[in-house]
XYZ file of C-alpha atoms in Angstrom:
566
model
C -1.015 5.327 27.395
C -1.084 1.951 29.167
C 1.124 -1.113 29.033
C -0.962 -4.247 28.618
C 0.268 -7.840 28.797
C -1.766 -10.530 27.056
C -0.659 -13.992 28.128
C -1.834 -17.582 28.005
C -2.592 -19.560 31.149
C -2.025 -23.308 31.113
C -3.055 -26.092 33.488
C 0.326 -26.350 35.233
C 1.370 -29.446 37.183
C -0.819 -31.047 39.832
C 0.691 -30.865 43.346
C -0.782 -33.790 45.237
C 0.273 -32.501 48.669
C -1.351 -29.102 48.122
C -4.148 -30.574 46.000
C -3.755 -27.775 43.460
C -2.198 -26.955 40.129
C 0.986 -24.887 39.948
C 3.892 -23.870 37.791
C 7.439 -24.613 38.882
C 9.361 -21.725 40.362
C 11.782 -20.194 37.899
C 14.268 -17.377 37.792
C 13.755 -15.559 34.512
C 16.134 -13.175 32.800
C 16.210 -10.994 29.692
C 19.930 -10.269 29.880
C 22.610 -12.585 31.247
C 23.679 -11.478 34.701
C 20.450 -9.581 35.397
C 18.029 -12.153 36.806
C 14.510 -11.210 37.767
C 12.794 -12.244 40.987
C 12.043 -15.972 41.225
C 8.382 -16.649 40.458
C 6.096 -19.354 39.167
C 4.255 -16.931 36.837
C 6.175 -15.558 33.869
C 3.568 -12.781 33.775
C 4.963 -11.596 37.104
C 8.509 -11.506 35.690
C 7.371 -9.538 32.637
C 5.470 -7.168 34.936
C 8.626 -6.665 37.002
C 10.643 -5.819 33.887
C 8.196 -3.509 32.068
C 5.698 -2.388 34.775
C 2.361 -3.440 33.325
C -0.829 -1.440 33.866
C -3.018 -4.427 33.015
C -2.508 -8.169 32.587
C -4.991 -10.262 30.599
C -4.892 -14.049 31.056
C -6.492 -16.338 28.472
C -7.202 -19.917 29.512
C -9.683 -22.786 29.561
C -11.743 -24.223 32.430
C -8.756 -26.482 33.148
C -6.236 -23.628 33.493
C -4.884 -22.874 36.965
C -7.062 -19.876 37.750
C -6.975 -20.576 41.472
C -3.194 -20.247 41.545
C -3.307 -16.904 39.711
C -6.112 -15.713 41.991
C -4.114 -16.582 45.117
C -0.884 -15.121 43.710
C -2.333 -11.711 42.875
C -4.438 -11.455 46.014
C -1.198 -11.819 47.932
C 0.771 -9.614 45.530
C -1.760 -6.787 45.694
C -2.638 -7.310 49.364
C -6.238 -8.177 48.719
C -8.130 -10.406 51.118
C -8.767 -13.678 49.348
C -12.274 -15.102 49.226
C -11.591 -18.692 50.341
C -14.943 -19.961 49.153
C -14.356 -18.592 45.647
C -10.753 -19.842 45.665
C -11.936 -23.383 46.451
C -14.596 -23.148 43.741
C -11.946 -22.200 41.186
C -9.656 -24.995 42.333
C -12.341 -27.677 42.350
C -13.604 -26.626 38.922
C -10.187 -26.678 37.254
C -9.171 -29.989 38.898
C -12.227 -31.761 37.520
C -12.441 -29.843 34.253
C -12.590 -31.409 30.838
C -13.604 -30.249 27.364
C -17.296 -30.378 28.355
C -17.022 -28.263 31.510
C -19.154 -25.137 31.309
C -17.242 -21.864 31.256
C -19.870 -20.372 33.559
C -18.740 -22.709 36.370
C -15.635 -20.573 36.937
C -17.664 -17.370 37.538
C -14.749 -15.485 36.010
C -16.544 -12.175 36.543
C -15.792 -12.525 40.311
C -12.108 -13.036 39.470
C -12.076 -9.885 37.336
C -13.969 -7.792 39.898
C -11.439 -8.720 42.603
C -8.604 -6.890 40.893
C -10.581 -3.907 39.604
C -9.909 -5.083 36.019
C -6.134 -4.675 36.474
C -5.890 -8.458 36.281
C -8.444 -9.863 33.868
C -9.335 -13.398 32.869
C -10.884 -14.541 29.585
C -12.088 -18.148 29.531
C -12.294 -19.977 26.230
C -13.273 -23.490 25.203
C -10.823 -26.260 24.397
C -11.382 -25.699 20.676
C -11.999 -29.295 19.633
C -13.936 -28.278 16.496
C -14.628 -25.287 14.251
C -17.703 -24.290 16.216
C -15.744 -24.011 19.465
C -12.876 -22.238 17.729
C -15.282 -19.671 16.287
C -16.745 -19.092 19.768
C -13.202 -18.688 21.078
C -12.498 -16.124 18.369
C -15.521 -14.078 19.451
C -14.372 -14.213 23.087
C -10.747 -13.341 22.398
C -11.553 -10.483 20.042
C -13.320 -8.770 22.954
C -9.820 -7.876 24.157
C -10.063 -4.884 21.819
C -12.458 -3.274 24.310
C -9.702 -3.328 26.940
C -7.338 -1.327 24.756
C -7.171 2.403 24.020
C -5.357 4.413 21.376
C -1.659 4.695 22.132
C -1.459 1.602 24.347
C 1.611 -0.609 24.234
C 0.846 -4.318 23.918
C 3.047 -7.143 25.194
C 2.219 -10.731 24.236
C 3.592 -13.835 25.956
C 3.132 -17.326 24.470
C 4.930 -19.433 27.093
C 2.041 -21.486 28.492
C -1.190 -23.320 27.572
C -2.192 -25.369 24.505
C -0.019 -25.179 21.394
C -3.033 -23.695 19.619
C -2.974 -20.777 22.056
C 0.148 -19.413 20.362
C -1.820 -19.176 17.128
C -4.639 -17.368 18.916
C -2.202 -14.876 20.404
C -0.689 -14.223 16.973
C -4.179 -13.739 15.574
C -4.840 -11.206 18.320
C -1.645 -9.394 17.402
C -2.522 -9.333 13.692
C -6.079 -8.173 14.372
C -5.007 -5.366 16.684
C -2.297 -4.217 14.305
C -3.978 -4.518 10.903
C -7.755 -4.625 11.430
C -8.655 -2.790 14.609
C -9.193 0.955 14.480
C -7.072 1.320 17.610
C -3.698 2.980 17.129
C -1.564 0.630 19.219
C 2.026 -0.575 19.307
C 2.918 -4.276 19.624
C 5.902 -3.703 21.866
C 7.127 -7.241 22.419
C 6.323 -10.924 21.941
C 8.010 -13.130 24.528
C 8.545 -16.799 25.260
C 9.979 -18.310 28.472
C 12.379 -20.937 27.126
C 12.537 -23.509 29.938
C 14.339 -25.971 27.655
C 17.398 -23.673 27.370
C 18.442 -22.615 30.910
C 21.876 -21.138 31.556
C 24.496 -22.632 33.874
C 22.714 -21.107 36.864
C 19.464 -22.830 35.843
C 17.955 -19.453 34.987
C 15.302 -19.350 32.261
C 15.748 -16.890 29.373
C 12.822 -14.770 28.229
C 13.262 -14.779 24.469
C 11.956 -11.933 22.316
C 10.109 -13.067 19.196
C 9.766 -9.559 17.767
C 11.414 -10.771 14.581
C 8.110 -12.557 13.896
C 6.385 -9.168 13.859
C 8.955 -7.843 11.406
C 8.569 -10.898 9.165
C 4.780 -10.525 9.192
C 5.194 -6.871 8.200
C 7.419 -7.932 5.316
C 4.835 -10.519 4.254
C 2.065 -7.939 4.418
C 4.126 -5.459 2.391
C 5.033 -8.143 -0.138
C 1.364 -9.105 -0.523
C 0.318 -5.482 -1.085
C 3.083 -4.970 -3.629
C 2.406 -8.234 -5.455
C -1.379 -7.907 -5.563
C -1.963 -4.155 -5.735
C 1.331 -2.588 -6.788
C 1.505 -0.705 -3.473
C 4.992 -0.575 -1.963
C 4.157 1.754 0.917
C 4.184 -0.937 3.664
C 7.351 -2.575 2.388
C 9.009 0.841 2.111
C 8.537 1.292 5.864
C 10.584 -1.863 6.410
C 13.201 -0.825 3.857
C 13.634 2.487 5.687
C 14.761 0.512 8.748
C 16.999 -1.931 6.918
C 18.498 -0.276 3.857
C 20.654 2.747 3.196
C 20.678 2.432 -0.614
C 18.087 4.927 -1.832
C 17.832 3.571 -5.395
C 15.779 0.523 -4.423
C 13.475 2.553 -2.177
C 13.014 5.273 -4.790
C 12.224 2.817 -7.575
C 9.670 0.956 -5.468
C 8.036 4.232 -4.494
C 7.963 5.478 -8.096
C 6.558 2.152 -9.251
C 3.703 2.300 -6.716
C 2.870 5.867 -7.605
C 2.810 5.175 -11.341
C 0.718 2.011 -10.924
C -1.858 3.885 -8.867
C -2.032 6.974 -11.053
C -1.651 4.974 -14.309
C 1.154 7.032 -15.875
C 2.285 4.659 -18.608
C 5.545 6.422 -19.556
C 6.654 6.537 -15.919
C 5.769 2.864 -15.553
C 7.938 1.987 -18.568
C 10.808 3.873 -16.957
C 10.292 2.135 -13.597
C 10.324 -1.325 -15.155
C 13.498 -0.475 -17.054
C 15.122 0.737 -13.835
C 14.038 -2.431 -12.011
C 16.222 -4.395 -14.384
C 19.242 -2.174 -13.740
C 19.156 -2.319 -9.919
C 18.786 -6.096 -9.587
C 22.453 -6.413 -8.614
C 21.902 -4.017 -5.702
C 19.343 -6.343 -4.116
C 22.210 -8.419 -2.731
C 22.774 -5.604 -0.226
C 19.451 -6.287 1.455
C 19.499 -7.833 4.914
C 16.922 -9.701 6.967
C 13.608 -10.978 5.565
C 13.689 -8.459 2.719
C 16.638 -10.314 1.178
C 14.309 -13.203 0.304
C 11.171 -11.200 -0.484
C 12.052 -8.054 -2.444
C 14.198 -9.657 -5.210
C 11.423 -12.128 -5.997
C 8.859 -9.335 -6.263
C 11.136 -7.349 -8.569
C 11.633 -10.431 -10.729
C 7.880 -11.099 -10.844
C 7.052 -7.593 -12.059
C 9.835 -7.603 -14.649
C 8.564 -10.919 -16.022
C 4.919 -9.806 -15.833
C 5.405 -6.767 -18.038
C 8.307 -7.638 -20.335
C 7.859 -8.388 -24.057
C 9.429 -10.934 -26.335
C 11.564 -9.372 -29.092
C 11.443 -6.101 -27.198
C 14.189 -4.599 -29.348
C 12.022 -4.954 -32.476
C 9.146 -2.900 -31.075
C 8.677 0.822 -31.614
C 8.009 3.104 -28.662
C 4.356 3.368 -29.657
C 4.029 -0.417 -29.841
C 5.649 -0.821 -26.422
C 3.267 1.744 -25.019
C -0.012 0.179 -26.117
C 1.190 -3.391 -25.487
C 2.217 -2.388 -21.960
C -1.269 -0.955 -21.471
C -2.690 -4.327 -22.551
C -0.566 -6.196 -20.005
C -1.443 -3.628 -17.370
C -5.161 -4.063 -18.091
C -4.871 -7.810 -17.503
C -2.947 -7.262 -14.256
C -5.484 -4.738 -12.950
C -8.388 -7.010 -13.858
C -6.799 -9.935 -12.006
C -6.521 -7.687 -8.947
C -10.223 -6.743 -9.330
C -9.346 -3.128 -10.146
C -11.892 -3.045 -12.922
C -11.993 0.705 -13.567
C -8.233 0.768 -14.184
C -8.566 -2.273 -16.454
C -11.236 -0.484 -18.521
C -9.095 2.653 -18.858
C -6.066 0.724 -20.087
C -8.012 -1.439 -22.551
C -9.696 1.662 -23.951
C -6.489 3.668 -24.313
C -4.543 0.700 -25.718
C -7.041 0.137 -28.540
C -7.089 3.825 -29.494
C -3.270 4.060 -29.541
C -3.102 0.815 -31.537
C -5.508 2.047 -34.234
C -3.759 5.430 -34.408
C -0.437 3.698 -35.062
C -1.596 0.880 -37.375
C -3.776 3.039 -39.646
C -1.356 5.964 -39.488
C -3.985 8.475 -38.428
C -2.656 12.024 -38.001
C -2.738 13.482 -34.510
C -5.272 16.277 -34.558
C -3.916 19.748 -33.987
C -5.696 20.549 -30.743
C -4.896 21.765 -27.266
C -7.215 19.141 -25.774
C -5.307 15.853 -25.289
C -8.584 13.917 -25.419
C -9.243 15.202 -28.964
C -5.859 14.319 -30.485
C -6.971 10.779 -31.262
C -10.485 11.620 -32.457
C -9.943 9.960 -35.838
C -9.139 6.593 -34.253
C -12.143 6.932 -31.952
C -14.459 7.754 -34.860
C -13.047 4.778 -36.791
C -13.685 2.472 -33.797
C -17.240 3.748 -33.370
C -17.978 3.071 -37.039
C -16.234 -0.312 -37.114
C -18.352 -1.442 -34.158
C -21.356 -1.388 -36.511
C -19.945 -3.665 -39.244
C -20.839 -7.350 -39.481
C -17.332 -8.790 -39.809
C -16.567 -10.038 -36.271
C -12.799 -10.138 -36.835
C -12.655 -6.367 -37.144
C -15.857 -5.500 -35.294
C -14.366 -6.754 -31.999
C -12.020 -3.751 -31.834
C -14.931 -1.342 -31.988
C -16.928 -3.391 -29.485
C -14.069 -3.398 -26.961
C -13.576 0.330 -27.387
C -17.258 1.295 -27.104
C -17.990 -0.973 -24.137
C -14.872 -0.061 -22.136
C -15.588 3.617 -22.805
C -19.069 3.072 -21.375
C -17.653 1.314 -18.291
C -15.085 4.081 -17.903
C -17.757 6.782 -18.025
C -20.075 4.943 -15.639
C -17.223 4.482 -13.195
C -16.158 8.133 -13.376
C -19.674 9.528 -12.994
C -21.323 6.820 -10.840
C -23.891 6.096 -13.544
C -24.011 2.323 -13.197
C -27.180 0.304 -12.906
C -27.106 -2.826 -10.785
C -27.944 -4.961 -13.810
C -24.841 -3.689 -15.644
C -22.324 -4.708 -13.010
C -22.018 -8.445 -13.648
C -22.041 -8.050 -17.429
C -19.429 -5.285 -17.325
C -17.093 -7.326 -15.125
C -17.562 -10.412 -17.295
C -16.745 -8.392 -20.425
C -13.681 -6.825 -18.801
C -12.368 -10.252 -17.836
C -12.759 -11.419 -21.447
C -11.262 -8.258 -22.966
C -8.303 -8.125 -20.568
C -7.365 -11.718 -21.405
C -7.591 -11.195 -25.191
C -6.499 -7.590 -25.712
C -2.755 -8.316 -25.947
C -3.080 -10.817 -28.804
C -5.614 -8.570 -30.532
C -3.028 -5.793 -30.602
C -0.562 -8.052 -32.387
C -2.878 -8.443 -35.421
C -1.745 -5.362 -37.327
C -1.973 -6.953 -40.776
C -5.543 -8.098 -40.156
C -6.662 -4.574 -39.246
C -4.938 -3.045 -42.279
C -6.448 -5.617 -44.640
C -10.000 -5.260 -43.321
C -9.796 -1.473 -43.258
C -8.429 -1.377 -46.801
C -11.466 -3.267 -48.079
C -13.805 -0.915 -46.240
C -11.883 2.225 -47.212
C -12.862 3.736 -43.875
C -9.575 5.196 -42.663
C -8.844 6.842 -46.036
C -12.282 8.438 -46.037
C -11.735 9.801 -42.516
C -8.307 11.134 -43.466
C -9.704 12.970 -46.504
C -12.451 14.533 -44.423
C -9.899 15.545 -41.831
C -7.636 17.138 -44.442
C -10.537 19.133 -45.841
C -11.497 20.244 -42.356
C -7.912 21.299 -41.596
C -7.693 23.233 -44.844
C -10.899 25.020 -44.009
C -9.630 25.885 -40.518
C -6.401 27.268 -41.919
C -8.306 29.489 -44.314
C -10.526 30.701 -41.491
C -7.488 31.428 -39.396
C -5.943 33.470 -42.187
C -9.171 35.436 -42.570
C -8.956 35.341 -46.397
C -12.492 34.206 -47.167
C -14.230 36.192 -49.836
C -17.678 37.691 -49.864
C -19.416 37.017 -53.166
C -22.320 39.375 -53.821
C -25.050 38.430 -56.297
C -26.780 41.703 -57.076
C -27.174 44.134 -59.930
C -25.693 46.781 -57.631
C -22.659 46.955 -55.340
C -22.417 47.572 -51.573
C -21.668 51.032 -50.261
C -18.605 51.689 -48.100
C -20.597 51.742 -44.847
C -22.077 48.307 -45.592
C -18.646 46.890 -46.408
C -17.178 48.201 -43.125
C -20.105 46.716 -41.175
C -19.601 43.301 -42.795
C -15.810 43.337 -42.332
C -16.155 44.188 -38.654
C -18.593 41.346 -38.082
C -17.165 38.615 -40.340
C -13.710 37.504 -41.478
C -13.598 38.468 -45.155
C -11.012 39.724 -47.621
C -10.578 43.414 -48.265
C -13.168 43.800 -51.031
C -16.238 41.752 -51.969
C -16.392 39.909 -55.281
C -19.182 41.177 -57.519
C -20.878 39.939 -60.656
C -19.385 41.094 -63.920
C -21.302 43.671 -65.931
C -22.684 40.925 -68.161
C -23.599 38.753 -65.142
C -25.385 41.687 -63.518
C -27.552 41.995 -66.601
C -28.300 38.284 -66.394
C -29.259 38.645 -62.721
C -31.540 41.542 -63.455
C -33.166 39.485 -66.207
C -33.456 36.436 -63.916
C -35.329 38.492 -61.314
C -37.793 39.512 -64.030
C -38.203 36.082 -65.661
C -37.980 33.935 -62.478
C -37.067 30.924 -64.604
C -35.298 27.695 -63.657
C -32.756 28.102 -66.428
C -31.453 31.177 -64.615
C -31.316 29.171 -61.372
C -29.013 26.577 -62.959
C -26.895 29.242 -64.611
C -26.274 31.069 -61.311
C -25.393 27.803 -59.602
C -22.566 27.513 -62.120
C -21.543 31.128 -61.478
C -21.439 30.422 -57.734
C -19.181 27.389 -58.350
C -16.797 29.475 -60.442
C -16.645 32.510 -58.151
C -16.364 30.876 -54.693
C -14.402 28.328 -52.672
C -15.422 26.369 -49.611
C -15.800 28.607 -46.573
C -16.531 31.804 -48.526
C -19.480 34.081 -47.756
C -22.308 34.796 -50.177
C -24.931 37.546 -50.161
C -27.835 37.285 -52.623
C -29.822 40.498 -53.160
C -32.801 40.622 -55.462
C -36.413 39.582 -55.934
C -35.703 36.216 -57.553
C -38.373 33.501 -57.195
C -35.702 30.796 -56.724
C -33.542 32.832 -54.364
C -34.162 30.383 -51.507
C -33.038 27.470 -53.703
C -29.854 29.369 -54.530
C -29.183 29.951 -50.814
C -29.763 26.270 -50.006
C -27.444 25.276 -52.825
C -24.776 27.631 -51.477
C -25.076 26.062 -48.011
C -24.670 22.598 -49.529
C -21.362 23.804 -51.013
C -20.187 24.850 -47.519
C -20.610 28.557 -48.206
C -21.747 30.874 -45.426
C -24.991 32.470 -46.579
C -25.469 36.058 -45.453
C -28.826 37.840 -45.167
C -29.830 41.470 -44.794
C -32.049 41.584 -41.705
C -32.384 45.363 -41.484
C -30.990 48.320 -43.327
C -27.201 47.913 -43.173
C -27.515 44.952 -40.737
C -26.424 41.441 -41.706
C -26.529 37.909 -40.273
C -25.726 34.365 -41.373
C -28.407 31.826 -42.109
């Protein structure tokens, strides 16, 4: 781990007698009563206080490089190259915005001090082109830094714009660079505020770092719902755990999309507003505003008149819009899709299917939406379209199935849907009216009820086996069938008179007998029952097909005492 000082180098004041640029001597101090050694370079004072391993100076061709060169040659007992010293001095004395950086031969300066003292020369920055070149030069500082290094930044000297560059360096190293470094201190030598002894205070501007961290955390929370950065600052500044816990819960629920937990978080936000007065520092002005923004973003008018189900799907609609605005398109698609399904379930009063699979509970609403997507009436069709298209986007996102051509259209559709979904979910009467005319939900409910009834019967195992034959089954055959299929204790047989009719039908092979036995089947069976037809009847196949159409399970003898279903 190294301590590295990054500091700006200005042009100083021209000393006519010495024919060189210099800074005035100053006695710096960090604490009153503990002055540091008098020096003309604040970098030297900072080095004395914190023992730097490397000092990086940033300046222009007009900065006083010769003075720094002479100072550190003396300080480090290095023989000064007079010819190079004079070259530096002459270059900086005559320098202007057009002076070539190469004239300083800064690589000789850097080689002199074995890279312990390093110079970076930038242009004056009179236009965007020069400023961009300066950015490229300054960002090279990253190569001088290793993981774990402690960085000190001083903004005392040079152009006013240099302070901005040094703050950009700090932000880049902290938030963009892959280096794990610590910005230890930002300092400023405040010549304009000396003490009674004419000593110059070195002021710490570390509060700026803290404020920037708060801003970064606020931006992440506002734009992405992530409170993790701001929580780090709250840990340092707040003992009250309620605020920290609610922010953490809110971030977790936003990122995992747990709608019930989100409802709870938003409700709790409202109850802890009074505790925000306990905040100190920058958070006092940032966190309350963020809380207020989220409460306003997701609250409803006439909230007390809404049912829990209504609050749930309307919150999903608001959440979809928020996610879409933050370019989190997959989350927007999920919330639009789920909101529409929950809305249709509630408005059309569809029963929740009795299933262990959560995804199947709302199958009736999904089937309704798939069918409604195919109607011509745009007022009702739009619900099906939104559902089908967001389901497609959701699936493509989950399984990486997208085609490049889909991307723009999908995003465009999501932006439209997310901005209209909330109002669409307020049109309950419209949906009921249109559905009533179509009769679609009632049809689906009837089919569902029939299916449930059938399942219950199957579960009970009370389906009958109806045997059409002029003979009965022996006990071994009955045991075989009962072991393989769910049937009642004893098969149902034809009556004595019906057996005679069956025997006659097998001899005549007439269509009148076919129609008569269809009626017998209707009278002797219920949906879900089994049927076994034995006999050489020409229209036996037609009878079996008819039985299947009545939702009977048709059994066949495939081998002696062996049975299977068609």
